Amino acid sequence: MTKIIINGREVEADPKEPLIHACHQNGANVPMYCYHPGLSPVGSCRICQVEVKQGNGPARVVVACRTPVVEGMVVDTEAPKAHETRRECLEFLLKNHPLDCPICDKAGECDLQDYAFAEGQGEGRSNEPRRKLDKRKSLGDVIVLDEERCILCSRCVRFTEEITKKPQLAVVDLGSRSTISTFMDRPLQGNYQGNLADVCPVGALTLKAFRFQARVWNLKKSLSTCGECSRGCAITVEVLRRKDVKRFRPRYEPKVNNWWMCDTGRFSSERHNATERLVPAARRGSQGLEIASVERALKQAAEFLSGAVACIGSPFMTIEEAQSFAKLCSQLGAKPAFVSPAPSGLKDDLLNTGDPCPNRRGLLELGFEALSPAASRARIAAAPAALLAGERVLELCERAQLAAIRGPRIATFDTHALEGDACDVAVGIPEQVEKSGHWVNIDGHVGKLTVARAAPAGVQALTRSLDELRALLTSSGVASR
Amino acid sequence: MSNYPTYLLDRAKITDAHTLAVAQKHGAYEALRKVLKEGISYAEVIRVVKDSGLRGRGGAGFSTGMKWSFMPDPVTDPRPRYLAINADESEPGTCKDRVLMEQDPHGFLEGCLLSAYAIRAKVIYIYVRGEYRAPYNRVLAAIAQARAAGLIGKKILGSDFDCEVWMHKGAGAYICGEETGLMESLEGKRGHPRPKPPFPAAFGLWGQPTTVNNVETVFNAPFIVLRGAEWFKSMGTKTSTGNLLVGVSGHVNRPGVYELPFGVSCREILEDVCGGVWKQRKLKGFLPGGSSTGVLTAAFIDTPMEHDAIKQTGSMLGTAAMIVMDETACMVRAHEIIARFYEHESCGQCSQCREGTQWLHQIFHRIEHGKGRMEDIDMLVTLSRGMAPAKTICALSDAAAIPTLAAVQHFRGEFEDHVKQACCPFLPAGTKRPVFAGAH
């Protein structure tokens, strides 16, 4: 570590990282466009100007992203000269920027907007016509490019070169005619395109799926973990008006995903906007599945859950849910198991593990047995009664084939219950974005889930339902073993 | 006109000097022979060149011996090292390297080989401007002849010195004449200049130690090695030693490339060497060193053509490519063209340069075409101050800003006339400026 002075305070800085990193680590507000902590610094946008003094040399204004940290250097990020240079730079950046913030999806989380608001001149001096370019250039299924908004920071180019290692984007043409393009305008490929919209500091690269969907300041952001594979990327869940999950975005987590996530995970947010949910519970009556109270449904389940019950959990169960489930299994004398579907085939060498079970490691460590969908069904078919619990458990056991099983009486705890499902009792549970808890990822890292959206009224947490069921079983004489 | 000692263009004036036989008859490869036969060490070559005070002829005027001594010691740093020759001469007004490569390619190659010897490089890349077909072909033919004669390749002249020479043609971008842009281009990438540090001596071509020298710079080296530092210092001034090639263009009677010692006054160059301003007209202004050096008024014509004296006027020596403008020239128009060139040639990496060069051109264009406002003139100044000095990765932004600042400083009245009259006062009534289409 190297000792340097930032804004009058002596701090320790990593000599392998550029000066801007040390500034940000120590709370100094240095703006940046081309610099991204996950990408190589190119020093082209010139906005991160700070004043640096080394030894007895004169104070110089330099770009912090290309300045190495040197022992004893004195850095002033708020020097008038640095601010002046940044203001000039900002004026140039805004020269051809369309300022269509009112219709831009990035507005509200745009680095250019934020910094122009904080430091800009308020009034433009240019009365030249702005650059006219393609406002909506499709770059494949995921991303749309607005060439006019682009400030040519080249973060997206470096992302494809350095992170996915499949270079697809380039700056084409020279000078003020430069634009971002794919080779011969071919569509972008790969499972990491969504990150391009995240690294873009302005609204040039936006997600087609998020285009004109919401103003970002209306989105409530909650910390969570992606459930699409056993990597468990740290994410934020962004919910509009307490209802629609609009976005999953990666959250910086150096032990897991750094700043990135795959498109499979990113767009799995769609799944959480299903309108038909099981609220609060149902039981099979003469008219098929009839809505019932949770209490009534649990009581009925407690009546038939005895003997050699097959207990199958979902790999989406959190550690907390799994613990309740395991206690219930132990009371029923069953071995806890979870359904483990076949690999998704999406495995790559960046993040996606191809294993669709986000909490596999956590469940295995709790002593759960992993069963293939077929093995799960066989275990259910062979038992007089079955307990299926956890988000998507019916889907993962392959709903249609599960429905064909005749014989055992089945209680399910899932977000959905369809008329054709093989269940006698169904209790509604919260979804991934509606619960708090923990998952353990493939490397043993504990990912946290928090409540991004309240579960539908009446639906209670799976842990509570399982614990209540266990209490009912105790009082009806099924001894805890 | 006084008689000055010459050496740079002596051989170039001889018929067929581009052939090895004629060139060798007139002294080509003598310095290389001397160094290799007498076993003069590379350190000695660097010392002589450093002592001679030779300054780079590519525009910046940095000490060549000093630049060579920045190359790491091959004992502690055994990485391969390269010499890249900057023959991308693209500055508007500059055409000196072309003469050397076309007329005396063997003298140039000898300079390359000696410079490579000094920095212990085994490979030389010559990066030639794409439009320079004749110089390219001449040097290519010279390389073949020299190789056949054992002057290039393994064990040159029976010594332990191995050196290969490769030529590379640019594709027409001015920015590839910037040393790090040149290296990127040589590597097969877009000619985007690299941020410094790291400097080429530590991290150059393919990440290896590299020195980039101008054609005229290395051309001087054999003469210094052969005739000594004292001889070299006897020409020119105290801080700018030797002779340099002055390329004069514009409104003069005899434009051309002339060999003159540093310190000759601009008036002598204009009046004695080039026969004065053409058509009996008066001098209005001149750019002393190419399009990126600030314009000077006729009052500065007695300035000596030498680094420090020109710097004191607020301009730069650059490549000593003097562009002369007579009293009929419109300074706004001239600078509109210069601004247009820099807009076209900006690589587009840095915000200030990409947007600023375009902005300057737009303002110049409006003023010239009668749509200017008084506040535009001050805006040219404030915008230029936002672009320079040293606010960007390379100096192209400075090169666009410096002539703008100088033009407003020295010819503000002309700008105001354009705005007041809402047209160009130098345009005969009833005529229109042609509007450019396409590239410069």
PDB file of N, CA and C in Angstrom, chain A residues 335-371:
ATOM      1  N   LYS A 335     -36.843 -38.288   4.874  1.00  0.00           N
ATOM      2  CA  LYS A 335     -35.536 -37.694   4.601  1.00  0.00           C
ATOM      3  C   LYS A 335     -35.771 -36.475   3.701  1.00  0.00           C
ATOM      4  N   PRO A 336     -35.247 -35.297   4.074  1.00  0.00           N
ATOM      5  CA  PRO A 336     -35.481 -34.124   3.230  1.00  0.00           C
ATOM      6  C   PRO A 336     -34.763 -34.252   1.892  1.00  0.00           C
ATOM      7  N   ALA A 337     -35.448 -33.856   0.843  1.00  0.00           N
ATOM      8  CA  ALA A 337     -34.860 -33.939  -0.492  1.00  0.00           C
ATOM      9  C   ALA A 337     -35.293 -32.715  -1.278  1.00  0.00           C
ATOM     10  N   PHE A 338     -34.576 -32.418  -2.314  1.00  0.00           N
ATOM     11  CA  PHE A 338     -35.034 -31.351  -3.204  1.00  0.00           C
ATOM     12  C   PHE A 338     -34.897 -31.806  -4.638  1.00  0.00           C
ATOM     13  N   VAL A 339     -35.753 -31.237  -5.497  1.00  0.00           N
ATOM     14  CA  VAL A 339     -35.747 -31.632  -6.888  1.00  0.00           C
ATOM     15  C   VAL A 339     -34.675 -30.841  -7.611  1.00  0.00           C
ATOM     16  N   SER A 340     -33.837 -31.564  -8.325  1.00  0.00           N
ATOM     17  CA  SER A 340     -32.682 -30.941  -8.959  1.00  0.00           C
ATOM     18  C   SER A 340     -32.768 -31.182 -10.456  1.00  0.00           C
ATOM     19  N   PRO A 341     -33.246 -30.184 -11.203  1.00  0.00           N
ATOM     20  CA  PRO A 341     -33.407 -30.386 -12.643  1.00  0.00           C
ATOM     21  C   PRO A 341     -32.065 -30.509 -13.369  1.00  0.00           C
ATOM     22  N   ALA A 342     -32.140 -30.977 -14.600  1.00  0.00           N
ATOM     23  CA  ALA A 342     -30.927 -31.169 -15.413  1.00  0.00           C
ATOM     24  C   ALA A 342     -30.268 -29.811 -15.688  1.00  0.00           C
ATOM     25  N   PRO A 343     -28.936 -29.804 -15.945  1.00  0.00           N
ATOM     26  CA  PRO A 343     -28.253 -28.549 -16.259  1.00  0.00           C
ATOM     27  C   PRO A 343     -28.944 -27.802 -17.409  1.00  0.00           C
ATOM     28  N   SER A 344     -28.906 -26.482 -17.317  1.00  0.00           N
ATOM     29  CA  SER A 344     -29.646 -25.662 -18.279  1.00  0.00           C
ATOM     30  C   SER A 344     -28.956 -25.578 -19.632  1.00  0.00           C
ATOM     31  N   GLY A 345     -27.698 -25.948 -19.695  1.00  0.00           N
ATOM     32  CA  GLY A 345     -26.967 -25.830 -20.958  1.00  0.00           C
ATOM     33  C   GLY A 345     -26.478 -24.425 -21.222  1.00  0.00           C
ATOM     34  N   LEU A 346     -26.609 -23.537 -20.237  1.00  0.00           N
ATOM     35  CA  LEU A 346     -26.182 -22.148 -20.425  1.00  0.00           C
ATOM     36  C   LEU A 346     -24.815 -21.882 -19.818  1.00  0.00           C
ATOM     37  N   LYS A 347     -24.172 -22.940 -19.340  1.00  0.00           N
ATOM     38  CA  LYS A 347     -22.886 -22.760 -18.664  1.00  0.00           C
ATOM     39  C   LYS A 347     -21.901 -22.033 -19.565  1.00  0.00           C
ATOM     40  N   ASP A 348     -21.212 -21.047 -18.998  1.00  0.00           N
ATOM     41  CA  ASP A 348     -20.149 -20.367 -19.746  1.00  0.00           C
ATOM     42  C   ASP A 348     -18.987 -20.156 -18.793  1.00  0.00           C
ATOM     43  N   ASP A 349     -17.901 -19.585 -19.290  1.00  0.00           N
ATOM     44  CA  ASP A 349     -16.742 -19.445 -18.404  1.00  0.00           C
ATOM     45  C   ASP A 349     -16.698 -18.091 -17.700  1.00  0.00           C
ATOM     46  N   LEU A 350     -17.806 -17.361 -17.738  1.00  0.00           N
ATOM     47  CA  LEU A 350     -17.798 -16.074 -17.038  1.00  0.00           C
ATOM     48  C   LEU A 350     -18.568 -16.177 -15.711  1.00  0.00           C
ATOM     49  N   LEU A 351     -19.874 -16.330 -15.769  1.00  0.00           N
ATOM     50  CA  LEU A 351     -20.652 -16.384 -14.525  1.00  0.00           C
ATOM     51  C   LEU A 351     -21.582 -17.584 -14.469  1.00  0.00           C
ATOM     52  N   ASN A 352     -22.331 -17.805 -15.533  1.00  0.00           N
ATOM     53  CA  ASN A 352     -23.386 -18.808 -15.472  1.00  0.00           C
ATOM     54  C   ASN A 352     -22.817 -20.209 -15.252  1.00  0.00           C
ATOM     55  N   THR A 353     -23.324 -20.913 -14.219  1.00  0.00           N
ATOM     56  CA  THR A 353     -22.809 -22.247 -13.915  1.00  0.00           C
ATOM     57  C   THR A 353     -23.585 -23.331 -14.632  1.00  0.00           C
ATOM     58  N   GLY A 354     -24.723 -22.968 -15.213  1.00  0.00           N
ATOM     59  CA  GLY A 354     -25.541 -23.952 -15.906  1.00  0.00           C
ATOM     60  C   GLY A 354     -26.355 -24.809 -14.962  1.00  0.00           C
ATOM     61  N   ASP A 355     -26.179 -24.617 -13.650  1.00  0.00           N
ATOM     62  CA  ASP A 355     -26.934 -25.389 -12.663  1.00  0.00           C
ATOM     63  C   ASP A 355     -28.114 -24.537 -12.213  1.00  0.00           C
ATOM     64  N   PRO A 356     -29.356 -24.975 -12.512  1.00  0.00           N
ATOM     65  CA  PRO A 356     -30.495 -24.095 -12.204  1.00  0.00           C
ATOM     66  C   PRO A 356     -30.908 -24.077 -10.734  1.00  0.00           C
ATOM     67  N   CYS A 357     -30.106 -24.606  -9.831  1.00  0.00           N
ATOM     68  CA  CYS A 357     -30.483 -24.647  -8.419  1.00  0.00           C
ATOM     69  C   CYS A 357     -29.687 -23.609  -7.632  1.00  0.00           C
ATOM     70  N   PRO A 358     -30.293 -22.459  -7.304  1.00  0.00           N
ATOM     71  CA  PRO A 358     -29.515 -21.387  -6.676  1.00  0.00           C
ATOM     72  C   PRO A 358     -29.010 -21.740  -5.285  1.00  0.00           C
ATOM     73  N   ASN A 359     -29.729 -22.597  -4.584  1.00  0.00           N
ATOM     74  CA  ASN A 359     -29.318 -22.890  -3.208  1.00  0.00           C
ATOM     75  C   ASN A 359     -28.862 -24.338  -3.059  1.00  0.00           C
ATOM     76  N   ARG A 360     -28.327 -24.921  -4.133  1.00  0.00           N
ATOM     77  CA  ARG A 360     -27.924 -26.336  -4.062  1.00  0.00           C
ATOM     78  C   ARG A 360     -26.955 -26.562  -2.908  1.00  0.00           C
ATOM     79  N   ARG A 361     -25.938 -25.733  -2.843  1.00  0.00           N
ATOM     80  CA  ARG A 361     -24.916 -25.959  -1.830  1.00  0.00           C
ATOM     81  C   ARG A 361     -25.488 -25.841  -0.407  1.00  0.00           C
ATOM     82  N   GLY A 362     -26.362 -24.835  -0.226  1.00  0.00           N
ATOM     83  CA  GLY A 362     -26.964 -24.654   1.096  1.00  0.00           C
ATOM     84  C   GLY A 362     -27.798 -25.849   1.493  1.00  0.00           C
ATOM     85  N   LEU A 363     -28.572 -26.364   0.530  1.00  0.00           N
ATOM     86  CA  LEU A 363     -29.438 -27.503   0.836  1.00  0.00           C
ATOM     87  C   LEU A 363     -28.613 -28.759   1.099  1.00  0.00           C
ATOM     88  N   LEU A 364     -27.566 -28.968   0.308  1.00  0.00           N
ATOM     89  CA  LEU A 364     -26.727 -30.150   0.512  1.00  0.00           C
ATOM     90  C   LEU A 364     -26.061 -30.094   1.886  1.00  0.00           C
ATOM     91  N   GLU A 365     -25.648 -28.886   2.270  1.00  0.00           N
ATOM     92  CA  GLU A 365     -24.996 -28.761   3.569  1.00  0.00           C
ATOM     93  C   GLU A 365     -25.978 -29.011   4.716  1.00  0.00           C
ATOM     94  N   LEU A 366     -27.259 -28.770   4.463  1.00  0.00           N
ATOM     95  CA  LEU A 366     -28.275 -29.064   5.487  1.00  0.00           C
ATOM     96  C   LEU A 366     -28.685 -30.532   5.459  1.00  0.00           C
ATOM     97  N   GLY A 367     -28.057 -31.316   4.619  1.00  0.00           N
ATOM     98  CA  GLY A 367     -28.327 -32.747   4.586  1.00  0.00           C
ATOM     99  C   GLY A 367     -29.433 -33.145   3.632  1.00  0.00           C
ATOM    100  N   PHE A 368     -29.808 -32.268   2.740  1.00  0.00           N
ATOM    101  CA  PHE A 368     -30.834 -32.612   1.760  1.00  0.00           C
ATOM    102  C   PHE A 368     -30.243 -33.534   0.702  1.00  0.00           C
ATOM    103  N   GLU A 369     -31.162 -34.294   0.132  1.00  0.00           N
ATOM    104  CA  GLU A 369     -30.768 -35.209  -0.932  1.00  0.00           C
ATOM    105  C   GLU A 369     -31.236 -34.591  -2.245  1.00  0.00           C
ATOM    106  N   ALA A 370     -30.365 -34.602  -3.276  1.00  0.00           N
ATOM    107  CA  ALA A 370     -30.764 -34.045  -4.570  1.00  0.00           C
ATOM    108  C   ALA A 370     -31.365 -35.146  -5.422  1.00  0.00           C
ATOM    109  N   LEU A 371     -32.589 -34.934  -5.888  1.00  0.00           N
ATOM    110  CA  LEU A 371     -33.271 -35.943  -6.705  1.00  0.00           C
ATOM    111  C   LEU A 371     -33.588 -35.349  -8.065  1.00  0.00           C
TER     112      LEU A 371
END
